[in-house]
């Protein structure tokens, strides 16, 4: 399906208009996950859907020049490593893996954006991982390039 | 009552996985099983007339504790959805590969491994 | 002990670090970087695993206390399993250096391998029912991908079969976890165990037990659910077969059965009987099916079903004795189970590695095409002989002692039928392994095998160390060493409710 030109003009135009809000919504879900429904996983899924929409509408060749699927693997691993690093810092500072070291030093208030210590950082890590991983899975399946066999990550 | 329905769904999935001969139908059977488990987890935490377990400025803490549904199963469900996503992606990938090798999705024709 | 989490975190981090290596960059600056990293990490985890011996306690993730947060638990049973898993993983890593050279994307292989190791360590350490399921799935998904790693038609088919049956098992397990949560409102194993002890098992407890029996039975490949194992274990690359047969089915199947039934649900006589007779059935059926196999790796895989049957049988027997209040007899049966678990891990890993060496050097897996390999591959021949004699239960070797303990426990407990079958299966095991020795290692060397050489040094070293284990692990039952390793692990199973006490205090 993603051969030369992608889909029709209407689809391309709508995708062009809709994709930026989708990305912003994904970011919003990821960043406010500690206050409202959302968090790294839904945010990452929405973000990946934005990528997939662009690829579907514009066709593989043109879209992959901007976002190569091989690069997604780096973000995938990077997200997971970021998560681990946050956990390790917690264990160095507070003596426990994933210890909320920011929260302990700077207690925030409920309903404020910068309140939950390490939680937003962890959400960003998970969001990165989920977005890259989901994008890779879908692309691997559609392109029959089955390099990305990815496990689930809580 | 609802629990029996969920269990019936689980059994339907199991039946499809065991008896169907098409790879894709087997995968669908597994998906049905996993989703029935997710439904079951949600039912465990559900409370009649409950509210979403989100604390906002209008609800007091007492009202929240009295009315909100149990959020823990929902966290479990999202985790198990992620896991089944991974498994199913792998399943579909392998099924596509098998199709490339054998040219069929019918397991009766694929059986190269026996006994 | 604030570093226990490293047992999970190190391999997990390594698994995600490896894909970050850029290919061109890595080839110039870090040739064999992924191997070096994997070796360093498995060395570290093996060292940490040995350091947990004799220690007992919990580690609170994020500083949350037990019933609320997820905690990691170290006790006798988990340190025994950790030592087995991590030392075999280390040897398999050394072996893989040479073996995996023929396969191009080795980075991906080591990445999946480390993820599987992280999952197994997590399963052993976690004290939370749902977390157990998550780690179980991480280990399983990595192993599904590794089984299909060669991407041939047969490998893919085996991987698909394994994947489907494994997913059914996981669905049963998580259904059981959900039922436990519905019954007790808790997911922490210790708290669940305490609540169940307080309020009684009830109907839901019984249904949960049935779900766990099916789920973990599928993961442990016990007989009604064994169909995937021979295909999966014989199709995987040999080092992975060694991990799957030697460790994975025990960590995901046997360990979870033991932990859930002895420490969380509290085993009763019916479940003990189901486990014992299921184990007996697997033991006999596995051995009977192994007799007729022509493919060396399939034979070893069927033998795994049979040997894991021994372990499950002894666990079930211990459960029956416990529920009858015969503490001394139960302790004998449980020690037998754990001892056989260690021995079988070493022996089966050794035999699969040896079969990989033969496959690599002689280019065949069919017994009929081999012959006289003892002259051509002396190290492989000697180590295989050690493994075969141990697994078949010939007196000075380790496997004999664990089988003897199980048989003695069955006789003293009055299970004469089981004891007879145990002895008969031992004879059968000896018979089919002697056939392996005769057809593969003795006799004349066929024409096409004249040029076969010994396996490379790294592979030989890994096999030699495991062979030393097959010969020497019997000493674990000697007084002195027994108190260090086997006794604490057995006590965990024997005094099921002490687990909750240790985790929650009071």
XYZ file of C-alpha atoms in Angstrom:
775
model
C 0.000 0.000 0.000
C 2.690 2.613 0.707
C 4.017 2.439 -2.851
C 4.666 5.658 -4.692
C 2.274 8.449 -3.925
C 0.355 7.526 -0.804
C -3.351 8.197 -0.627
C -5.491 10.842 -2.318
C -5.113 14.568 -1.935
C -8.011 14.811 0.527
C -6.463 12.280 2.872
C -3.084 13.976 2.665
C -4.488 17.384 3.449
C -6.583 16.130 6.362
C -3.630 14.211 7.713
C -1.488 17.322 7.448
C -4.048 19.293 9.447
C -4.747 16.633 12.034
C -1.308 15.218 12.720
C 0.069 18.149 14.775
C -2.876 18.165 17.215
C -2.510 14.423 17.584
C 1.136 14.799 18.537
C 0.306 17.604 20.942
C -2.459 15.539 22.496
C -0.056 12.649 22.933
C 2.430 14.950 24.642
C -0.329 16.372 26.831
C -1.442 12.905 27.929
C 2.127 11.933 28.717
C 2.988 15.050 30.678
C -0.158 15.233 32.792
C -0.413 11.548 33.515
C 0.116 12.040 37.226
C -2.893 14.371 37.514
C -5.542 13.143 35.107
C -6.241 9.977 33.157
C -3.400 9.372 30.781
C 0.234 8.723 31.376
C 3.068 7.243 29.408
C 1.245 4.379 27.800
C -1.839 6.127 26.368
C 0.265 9.146 25.452
C 2.766 6.966 23.668
C 0.007 5.131 21.812
C -1.518 8.391 20.618
C 1.890 9.641 19.542
C 2.585 6.440 17.610
C -0.839 6.710 15.950
C 0.151 10.155 14.714
C 3.266 8.716 13.092
C 1.306 5.862 11.574
C -1.264 8.294 10.147
C 1.475 10.284 8.451
C 3.061 7.162 7.018
C -0.256 5.844 5.756
C -1.282 9.101 4.162
C 1.987 10.034 2.517
C 3.250 6.587 1.657
C 6.333 4.880 2.914
C 9.040 6.442 0.763
C 8.374 10.046 1.528
C 7.548 9.563 5.202
C 10.524 7.363 5.980
C 12.913 9.998 4.690
C 11.849 12.062 7.693
C 11.353 9.275 10.231
C 13.351 6.129 9.526
C 11.981 3.075 11.375
C 15.513 2.047 12.296
C 15.834 5.176 14.410
C 12.740 4.173 16.366
C 14.674 1.253 17.824
C 17.061 3.735 19.410
C 14.229 5.663 21.045
C 12.692 2.399 22.160
C 15.791 1.309 24.027
C 16.489 4.859 25.147
C 13.111 5.092 26.847
C 13.655 1.871 28.716
C 17.146 2.925 29.765
C 15.863 6.305 30.959
C 13.367 4.453 33.140
C 16.145 2.308 34.588
C 18.400 5.297 35.172
C 15.656 7.075 37.096
C 15.195 3.926 39.153
C 18.925 3.653 39.789
C 19.221 7.280 40.875
C 16.408 6.544 43.299
C 18.292 3.605 44.698
C 21.476 5.648 45.076
C 19.743 8.573 46.752
C 17.037 6.909 48.782
C 18.268 3.359 49.058
C 15.353 1.880 47.096
C 14.940 1.209 43.416
C 12.527 3.749 41.855
C 12.571 5.736 45.099
C 10.873 9.046 44.468
C 13.876 11.224 45.214
C 12.455 14.495 43.896
C 9.237 14.111 45.835
C 11.161 13.549 49.047
C 13.268 16.673 48.585
C 10.616 19.001 47.155
C 7.139 17.923 48.209
C 4.639 19.293 45.707
C 0.967 20.091 46.069
C -1.924 18.095 44.710
C -3.352 19.270 41.353
C -0.169 21.055 40.330
C 1.747 20.153 37.220
C 5.129 19.922 38.891
C 4.051 17.933 41.889
C 4.672 14.210 41.679
C 8.452 14.093 41.825
C 9.818 11.495 39.452
C 6.430 10.410 38.110
C 6.353 12.788 35.090
C 9.908 11.801 34.191
C 8.965 8.125 34.325
C 5.893 8.871 32.211
C 8.084 10.531 29.600
C 10.375 7.501 29.544
C 7.445 5.131 29.151
C 5.860 7.359 26.526
C 9.059 7.338 24.490
C 9.320 3.594 24.742
C 5.683 2.895 23.896
C 5.535 5.312 20.978
C 8.710 3.986 19.383
C 7.836 0.371 20.076
C 4.294 0.572 18.708
C 5.445 2.442 15.619
C 8.068 -0.199 15.027
C 5.633 -3.064 15.486
C 3.120 -1.648 13.028
C 5.777 -0.769 10.486
C 7.436 -4.159 10.841
C 4.156 -5.919 10.227
C 3.115 -3.788 7.266
C 6.493 -3.894 5.574
C 6.978 -7.614 6.215
C 10.285 -6.580 7.635
C 10.006 -8.579 10.803
C 13.084 -7.311 12.522
C 11.294 -5.748 15.446
C 10.205 -8.496 17.781
C 9.468 -6.483 20.835
C 8.389 -7.612 24.253
C 5.778 -5.983 26.434
C 6.968 -3.541 29.018
C 4.864 -2.576 31.986
C -24.214 -13.411 36.222
C -21.717 -11.239 34.427
C -18.961 -13.438 35.733
C -20.453 -16.475 34.004
C -20.629 -14.505 30.758
C -16.965 -13.598 31.090
C -16.136 -17.199 31.788
C -18.177 -18.272 28.750
C -16.174 -15.820 26.638
C -12.984 -17.304 28.022
C -14.165 -20.781 27.045
C -15.170 -19.583 23.560
C -11.658 -18.261 23.072
C -10.176 -21.504 24.334
C -12.444 -23.513 22.028
C -11.447 -21.420 19.018
C -7.771 -21.743 19.836
C -7.921 -25.492 20.199
C -10.255 -26.530 17.377
C -9.669 -24.022 14.576
C -7.221 -24.915 11.856
C -6.508 -21.482 10.447
C -3.570 -19.661 12.029
C -5.392 -16.345 11.996
C -8.457 -17.853 13.663
C -6.237 -19.362 16.332
C -4.738 -15.942 16.972
C -8.222 -14.459 17.223
C -9.098 -17.159 19.744
C -6.113 -16.179 21.881
C -7.134 -12.517 21.649
C -10.671 -13.389 22.799
C -9.235 -15.272 25.775
C -6.987 -12.430 26.791
C -9.733 -9.834 26.465
C -12.122 -11.945 28.525
C -9.528 -11.984 31.271
C -9.239 -8.202 31.023
C -13.029 -7.893 31.310
C -12.939 -10.141 34.329
C -10.294 -7.990 36.018
C -12.376 -4.883 35.380
C -15.488 -6.576 36.790
C -13.610 -7.487 39.954
C -12.952 -3.842 40.658
C -16.333 -2.542 39.511
C -18.853 -1.073 41.838
C -22.486 -0.350 40.932
C -23.012 3.349 40.362
C -19.353 4.018 40.989
C -17.398 6.939 39.662
C -14.124 6.963 37.792
C -11.220 6.755 40.221
C -9.945 10.250 39.449
C -9.612 12.729 42.255
C -10.622 16.234 41.233
C -11.181 19.459 43.098
C -14.960 19.086 43.385
C -15.068 15.735 45.184
C -14.077 15.390 48.786
C -11.811 12.591 49.854
C -14.575 10.828 51.815
C -16.924 10.828 48.862
C -14.105 9.597 46.652
C -13.341 6.664 48.912
C -17.030 5.822 49.208
C -17.901 5.947 45.529
C -14.852 5.415 43.325
C -14.330 2.040 41.703
C -11.178 0.131 42.544
C -8.378 1.593 40.388
C -5.931 -1.270 40.895
C -7.564 -3.729 38.432
C -7.570 -0.975 35.823
C -3.828 -0.614 36.207
C -3.541 -4.376 35.894
C -5.675 -4.372 32.757
C -3.542 -1.786 31.016
C -0.433 -3.788 31.837
C -1.974 -6.983 30.554
C -3.093 -5.165 27.392
C 0.503 -4.116 26.799
C 1.692 -7.660 27.317
C -0.916 -9.123 24.989
C 0.038 -6.462 22.430
C 3.587 -7.783 22.502
C 2.488 -11.399 22.265
C 0.003 -10.791 19.493
C 2.458 -8.734 17.450
C 4.909 -11.598 17.681
C 2.188 -14.115 16.783
C 1.122 -12.187 13.712
C 4.736 -11.718 12.660
C 5.397 -15.435 12.905
C 2.117 -16.230 11.130
C 3.129 -13.978 8.209
C 6.513 -15.668 8.067
C 4.889 -19.102 8.091
C 2.639 -17.984 5.259
C 5.682 -16.921 3.281
C 7.310 -20.309 3.788
C 4.332 -22.599 3.278
C 1.888 -20.507 1.281
C -1.002 -21.467 3.536
C -2.540 -20.635 6.886
C -4.004 -24.107 7.396
C -2.193 -25.919 10.187
C -3.201 -29.314 8.802
C -1.049 -28.610 5.761
C 1.809 -27.087 7.742
C 2.510 -29.940 10.137
C 6.088 -30.765 9.462
C 6.846 -31.489 13.081
C 5.383 -34.698 14.375
C 5.602 -37.034 17.346
C 20.593 -6.031 51.174
C 19.990 -3.085 48.968
C 21.338 -4.522 45.715
C 18.928 -7.379 45.128
C 17.084 -5.418 42.455
C 20.291 -5.399 40.402
C 19.641 -9.042 39.583
C 16.714 -7.848 37.490
C 17.905 -4.371 36.571
C 21.326 -5.332 35.201
C 20.212 -7.814 32.535
C 17.190 -5.659 31.717
C 19.416 -2.634 31.182
C 21.850 -4.702 29.160
C 19.033 -6.024 27.021
C 18.013 -2.484 26.142
C 21.550 -1.146 25.817
C 22.544 -3.638 23.135
C 20.188 -2.377 20.380
C 21.676 1.093 20.898
C 25.007 -0.057 19.504
C 25.207 1.349 16.050
C 26.446 -1.344 13.702
C 29.180 0.509 11.836
C 30.305 2.363 14.929
C 30.398 -0.787 17.011
C 32.323 -2.761 14.457
C 35.087 -0.207 14.372
C 35.434 0.602 18.063
C 33.948 -2.354 19.857
C 34.310 -5.637 18.008
C 32.426 -8.260 19.980
C 31.114 -5.522 22.263
C 27.765 -7.238 22.735
C 29.461 -10.456 23.777
C 31.673 -8.637 26.248
C 28.744 -6.768 27.752
C 26.668 -9.940 28.076
C 29.560 -11.773 29.685
C 30.149 -8.954 32.161
C 26.467 -8.788 33.090
C 26.006 -12.536 33.487
C 29.189 -12.687 35.570
C 27.817 -9.926 37.762
C 24.406 -11.544 38.201
C 25.962 -14.928 38.913
C 28.141 -13.335 41.585
C 25.143 -11.556 43.099
C 23.148 -14.780 43.043
C 25.832 -16.625 44.978
C 25.940 -13.745 47.450
C 22.253 -14.196 48.289
C 22.885 -17.637 49.772
C 22.096 -17.686 53.437
C 20.348 -14.353 53.393
C 16.679 -13.883 54.017
C 14.657 -10.718 53.749
C 12.728 -8.365 51.544
C 13.586 -5.410 49.360
C 10.993 -2.668 49.065
C 10.690 -1.149 45.589
C 10.452 2.627 45.788
C 10.442 2.461 49.564
C 6.844 1.227 49.823
C 6.128 -1.316 52.540
C 4.851 -4.797 51.677
C 1.077 -4.902 51.409
C 1.069 -1.630 49.443
C 4.147 -1.699 47.262
C 5.826 -4.373 45.231
C 8.613 -6.070 47.099
C 11.357 -8.490 46.176
C 11.753 -11.463 48.481
C 14.926 -13.434 49.034
C 14.683 -16.671 50.963
C 16.242 -20.100 50.741
C 14.168 -21.226 47.776
C 14.734 -18.102 45.718
C 18.482 -18.000 46.343
C 18.733 -21.653 45.278
C 16.855 -20.904 42.065
C 18.881 -17.732 41.446
C 22.155 -19.594 41.767
C 20.992 -22.295 39.347
C 19.643 -19.832 36.793
C 22.518 -17.380 36.803
C 25.348 -19.867 36.821
C 23.845 -21.779 33.892
C 23.208 -18.498 32.080
C 26.879 -17.600 32.556
C 28.091 -20.903 31.122
C 25.644 -20.667 28.232
C 26.931 -17.169 27.453
C 30.493 -18.470 27.260
C 29.317 -21.295 25.020
C 27.371 -18.903 22.775
C 30.484 -16.929 21.767
C 31.554 -19.579 19.330
C 28.217 -21.162 18.588
C 26.435 -17.983 17.580
C 29.180 -16.777 15.239
C 27.345 -18.315 12.296
C 24.219 -16.300 12.952
C 24.443 -12.744 11.760
C 22.493 -10.507 14.162
C 24.188 -11.581 17.378
C 23.370 -8.315 19.120
C 19.677 -9.135 18.912
C 20.334 -12.624 20.215
C 22.172 -11.377 23.301
C 19.568 -8.691 23.841
C 16.745 -11.238 23.907
C 18.864 -13.558 26.026
C 19.416 -10.870 28.650
C 15.712 -9.965 28.643
C 14.877 -13.610 29.250
C 17.383 -13.718 32.110
C 15.883 -10.556 33.619
C 12.413 -12.077 33.376
C 13.476 -15.292 35.076
C 15.287 -13.500 37.892
C 12.220 -11.311 38.337
C 9.903 -14.321 38.553
C 12.075 -15.802 41.271
C 12.465 -12.606 43.268
C 9.085 -10.939 43.143
C 6.675 -11.071 46.045
C 3.639 -9.879 44.142
C 1.222 -12.037 42.173
C 0.719 -9.664 39.273
C 4.379 -8.767 39.077
C 5.061 -12.478 38.859
C 2.843 -12.616 35.795
C 4.574 -9.612 34.198
C 8.058 -11.064 34.640
C 6.802 -14.441 33.489
C 5.591 -12.833 30.288
C 8.862 -10.942 29.733
C 10.757 -14.209 30.010
C 8.224 -16.055 27.847
C 8.087 -13.468 25.053
C 11.871 -13.390 24.857
C 11.937 -17.167 24.705
C 9.261 -17.301 21.961
C 11.385 -15.022 19.831
C 14.532 -17.017 20.573
C 12.902 -20.319 19.589
C 12.094 -18.889 16.170
C 15.485 -17.231 15.949
C 16.749 -19.272 13.007
C 13.629 -18.407 10.994
C 13.528 -21.689 9.136
C 10.144 -23.232 8.382
C 10.375 -25.776 11.188
C 11.627 -23.240 13.716
C 8.797 -20.830 12.944
C 6.228 -23.571 13.252
C 7.664 -24.651 16.595
C 7.752 -21.059 17.797
C 4.116 -20.556 16.783
C 3.007 -23.679 18.625
C 4.973 -22.634 21.703
C 3.580 -19.110 21.435
C -0.053 -20.225 21.257
C 0.197 -22.741 24.093
C 2.267 -20.324 26.144
C -0.343 -17.602 25.691
C -3.115 -19.956 26.764
C -1.067 -20.758 29.862
C -0.589 -17.053 30.572
C -4.321 -16.397 30.172
C -5.060 -19.119 32.723
C -2.468 -17.710 35.113
C -3.762 -14.153 34.960
C -7.328 -15.411 35.368
C -6.121 -17.133 38.520
C -4.437 -13.934 39.703
C -7.697 -12.053 39.139
C -9.638 -14.669 41.110
C -7.169 -14.369 43.977
C -7.618 -10.617 43.927
C -11.397 -11.055 43.959
C -11.176 -13.437 46.898
C -8.740 -11.526 49.080
C -8.485 -7.986 47.732
C -4.717 -8.293 47.767
C -1.976 -9.040 45.284
C 0.981 -9.270 47.613
C 1.737 -12.971 47.974
C 2.348 -12.785 51.694
C -0.832 -10.813 52.354
C -2.880 -13.113 50.103
C -1.508 -16.095 51.974
C -2.362 -14.549 55.329
C -5.874 -13.569 54.243
C -6.552 -17.007 52.817
C -5.290 -18.635 55.995
C -7.626 -16.388 57.986
C -10.808 -16.759 55.955
C -10.346 -20.239 54.524
C -9.935 -21.163 50.894
C -13.591 -21.431 49.903
C -14.849 -22.226 46.425
C -12.903 -19.428 44.750
C -9.686 -20.743 46.221
C -10.350 -24.134 44.671
C -11.101 -22.652 41.234
C -7.960 -20.522 41.504
C -5.928 -23.613 42.277
C -7.335 -25.320 39.179
C -6.450 -22.319 36.994
C -2.914 -22.182 38.361
C -2.488 -25.920 37.870
C -3.367 -25.610 34.182
C -1.392 -22.392 33.638
C 1.822 -23.366 35.354
C 1.381 -26.928 34.133
C 1.500 -25.560 30.587
C 4.620 -23.566 31.396
C 6.250 -26.612 33.009
C 5.151 -28.882 30.104
C 3.472 -31.494 32.260
C 1.903 -34.280 30.322
C -1.514 -33.264 29.123
C 0.076 -29.948 28.157
C 3.459 -31.057 26.914
C 2.913 -30.832 23.140
C 4.965 -27.681 22.593
C 8.112 -28.664 24.426
C 9.759 -31.196 22.070
C 9.271 -28.904 19.072
C 10.333 -25.704 20.792
C 13.323 -27.128 22.607
C 14.675 -28.963 19.624
C 14.204 -26.063 17.179
C 15.887 -23.367 19.261
C 19.625 -22.705 18.868
C 21.394 -25.169 21.179
C 22.483 -22.713 23.894
C 18.882 -21.547 24.096
C 17.668 -25.142 24.273
C 19.994 -25.560 27.228
C 18.483 -22.524 28.942
C 14.906 -23.502 28.073
C 15.207 -27.097 29.208
C 17.661 -26.563 32.001
C 16.222 -23.486 33.596
C 13.219 -21.803 31.999
C 10.642 -24.559 32.485
C 11.784 -24.849 36.075
C 11.734 -21.139 36.840
C 8.413 -20.469 35.109
C 6.722 -23.773 35.810
C 8.071 -25.717 38.740
C 9.195 -22.800 40.889
C 5.884 -20.968 40.411
C 3.907 -24.127 41.203
C 5.935 -24.601 44.360
C 5.727 -20.974 45.441
C 2.031 -20.546 44.716
C 0.869 -23.860 46.124
C 3.113 -24.124 49.167
C 3.481 -20.484 50.202
C 0.401 -18.696 48.926
C -2.536 -21.083 48.616
C -1.352 -23.684 51.113
C -1.357 -27.101 49.489
C -4.024 -29.661 50.375
C -4.232 -33.372 49.742
C -6.239 -33.190 46.488
C -3.780 -30.836 44.804
C -0.896 -32.871 46.142
C -2.421 -35.923 44.511
C -2.998 -34.110 41.217
C 0.602 -32.907 41.194
C 1.951 -36.308 42.145
C -0.018 -38.299 39.571
C 0.454 -35.640 36.902
C 4.175 -35.773 37.581
C 4.153 -39.559 37.432
C 2.284 -39.488 34.133
C 4.743 -36.995 32.610
C 7.645 -39.012 33.895
C 6.428 -42.250 32.305
C 5.026 -40.791 29.074
C 8.074 -38.585 28.506
C 10.421 -41.524 28.930
C 8.336 -43.788 26.669
C 8.240 -41.163 23.921
C 11.966 -40.518 24.252
C 12.796 -44.138 23.530
C 11.754 -44.015 19.896
C 13.346 -40.696 18.941
C 15.884 -40.510 16.145
C 16.664 -36.803 16.529
C 19.107 -36.274 19.406
C 17.640 -32.943 20.496
C 14.069 -34.243 20.420
C 15.156 -37.162 22.551
C 16.679 -34.767 25.064
C 13.505 -32.665 25.012
C 11.264 -35.648 25.786
C 13.696 -36.610 28.500
C 13.186 -33.128 29.984
C 9.447 -33.770 30.237
C 10.209 -37.001 32.020
C 12.746 -35.494 34.428
C 10.584 -32.489 35.275
C 7.912 -35.096 35.999
C 10.196 -36.450 38.738
C 10.443 -33.005 40.325
C 6.709 -32.283 40.181
C 5.950 -35.760 41.480
C 8.208 -35.261 44.477
C 6.692 -31.834 45.142
C 3.177 -33.297 45.039
C 4.225 -36.150 47.293
C 5.668 -33.640 49.737
C 2.370 -31.735 49.614
C 0.346 -34.862 50.418
C 2.637 -35.703 53.316
C 2.468 -32.130 54.597
C -1.319 -32.076 54.574
C -1.277 -35.371 56.469
C 1.062 -33.845 59.013
C 4.039 -36.095 58.276
C 6.695 -33.392 58.505
C 9.778 -35.604 58.417
C 8.682 -37.540 55.336
C 7.589 -34.363 53.575
C 10.997 -32.823 54.172
C 12.610 -35.844 52.524
C 10.377 -35.638 49.449
C 10.876 -31.885 49.091
C 14.645 -32.123 49.438
C 14.532 -34.783 46.734
C 12.546 -32.471 44.464
C 14.892 -29.519 44.909
C 17.998 -31.652 44.653
C 16.747 -33.228 41.447
C 15.925 -29.761 40.125
C 19.551 -28.659 40.579
C 20.942 -31.871 39.112
C 18.645 -31.874 36.135
C 19.436 -28.240 35.390
C 23.149 -29.033 35.217
C 22.757 -32.322 33.345
C 20.253 -31.228 30.754
C 22.081 -27.976 30.042
C 25.227 -30.037 29.555
C 23.558 -32.515 27.222
C 21.965 -29.813 25.090
C 25.267 -27.963 24.824
C 26.943 -31.214 23.806
C 24.260 -31.872 21.201
C 24.913 -28.366 19.898
C 28.630 -29.114 19.668
C 27.903 -32.304 17.734
C 25.476 -30.490 15.460
C 28.052 -27.811 14.808
C 30.925 -30.188 14.095
C 29.221 -33.185 12.503
C 26.370 -31.263 10.836
C 23.703 -33.719 11.917
C 21.192 -34.281 14.675
C 20.103 -37.759 13.599
C 21.445 -40.515 15.821
C 21.619 -42.914 12.888
C 24.097 -40.714 11.040
C 26.513 -40.453 13.951
C 28.980 -42.964 15.272
C 32.405 -43.190 16.865
C 32.365 -39.536 17.863
C 34.175 -40.424 21.075
C 37.416 -40.730 19.123
C 36.884 -37.581 17.130
C 35.550 -35.357 19.931
C 37.041 -36.630 23.212
C 35.993 -33.678 25.374
C 32.418 -33.700 24.138
C 32.352 -37.468 24.512
C 33.602 -37.462 28.087
C 31.368 -34.644 29.250
C 28.344 -36.213 27.600
C 29.131 -39.502 29.281
C 29.186 -37.736 32.668
C 25.854 -36.077 31.923
C 24.271 -39.295 30.697
C 25.444 -41.341 33.666
C 24.233 -38.667 36.048
C 20.803 -38.214 34.482
C 20.301 -41.971 34.231
C 21.144 -42.343 37.916
C 24.350 -44.359 38.074
C 25.668 -44.423 41.687
C 28.544 -42.033 42.211
C 27.016 -39.337 40.025
C 24.769 -36.572 41.347
C 21.587 -37.696 39.602
C 21.627 -40.991 41.472
C 21.370 -39.382 44.901
C 18.415 -37.177 44.089
C 16.508 -40.058 42.489
C 17.363 -42.255 45.460
C 15.958 -39.687 47.888
C 12.721 -39.418 45.907
C 12.332 -43.201 45.715
C 13.045 -43.646 49.421
C 10.502 -40.945 50.247
C 7.906 -42.700 48.075
C 8.576 -46.049 49.760
C 8.423 -44.663 53.297
C 5.309 -42.691 52.465
C 3.582 -45.871 51.284
C 3.272 -44.876 47.616
C 4.424 -48.245 46.335
C 2.937 -47.871 42.850
C 4.748 -44.558 42.394
C 7.993 -46.023 43.690
C 7.729 -48.909 41.218
C 7.126 -46.500 38.349
C 10.050 -44.363 39.508
C 12.398 -47.312 39.363
C 10.989 -48.526 36.047
C 11.419 -45.059 34.523
C 14.999 -44.903 35.767
C 15.731 -48.128 33.930
C 14.007 -46.786 30.831
C 16.040 -43.567 31.081
C 19.228 -45.573 31.306
C 18.132 -47.567 28.257
C 17.528 -44.641 25.949
C 20.617 -42.768 27.041
C 22.722 -45.852 26.510
C 21.322 -45.910 23.004
C 22.574 -42.347 22.524
C 26.004 -43.347 23.751
C 26.130 -46.425 21.549
C 24.917 -44.815 18.349
C 26.653 -41.466 18.646
C 29.885 -42.043 20.506
C 30.956 -45.659 20.217
C 31.407 -47.969 17.297
C 33.068 -47.286 13.973
C 33.399 -43.779 12.570
C 31.323 -43.434 9.373
C 33.017 -42.201 6.217
C 31.595 -38.695 6.256
C 32.547 -38.043 9.884
C 36.261 -38.766 9.430
C 37.213 -35.096 9.432
C 35.158 -34.071 12.460
C 37.163 -32.102 15.007
C 36.714 -31.258 18.664
C 34.486 -28.313 19.576
C 36.218 -24.941 20.121
C 37.716 -24.147 23.514
C 34.973 -21.839 24.799
C 32.332 -24.486 24.140
C 34.488 -27.207 25.653
C 35.068 -25.150 28.797
C 31.362 -24.551 29.333
C 30.649 -28.254 28.890
C 33.544 -29.244 31.143
C 32.320 -27.071 34.009
C 28.802 -28.472 33.706
C 30.221 -32.000 33.625
C 32.075 -31.257 36.838
C 28.681 -30.272 38.224
C 27.114 -33.493 37.007
C 29.795 -35.459 38.804
C 30.191 -33.387 41.909
C 26.806 -31.870 42.754
C 26.066 -34.932 44.884
C 28.101 -33.310 47.652
C 25.277 -30.815 48.174
C 23.528 -33.450 50.269
C 26.488 -33.933 52.604
C 25.983 -32.473 56.083
C 27.488 -29.010 56.193
C 26.656 -28.099 52.626
C 23.098 -29.368 53.028
C 22.440 -26.783 55.741
C 23.641 -24.028 53.429
C 21.658 -24.648 50.273
C 19.052 -27.389 50.312
C 17.825 -27.124 53.880
C 16.771 -23.438 53.823
C 15.042 -23.929 50.474
C 13.171 -26.945 51.778
C 12.166 -25.132 54.957
C 10.504 -22.434 52.855
C 8.229 -25.048 51.318
C 7.806 -27.034 54.517
C 6.618 -24.129 56.648
C 4.350 -22.452 54.125
C 2.926 -19.801 56.417
C 6.295 -18.637 57.655
C 6.672 -16.897 54.289
C 3.933 -14.402 55.153
C 5.489 -13.903 58.547
C 8.894 -13.177 57.114
C 7.600 -10.672 54.565
C 5.037 -8.867 56.671
C 6.628 -9.333 60.071
C 4.726 -10.149 63.241
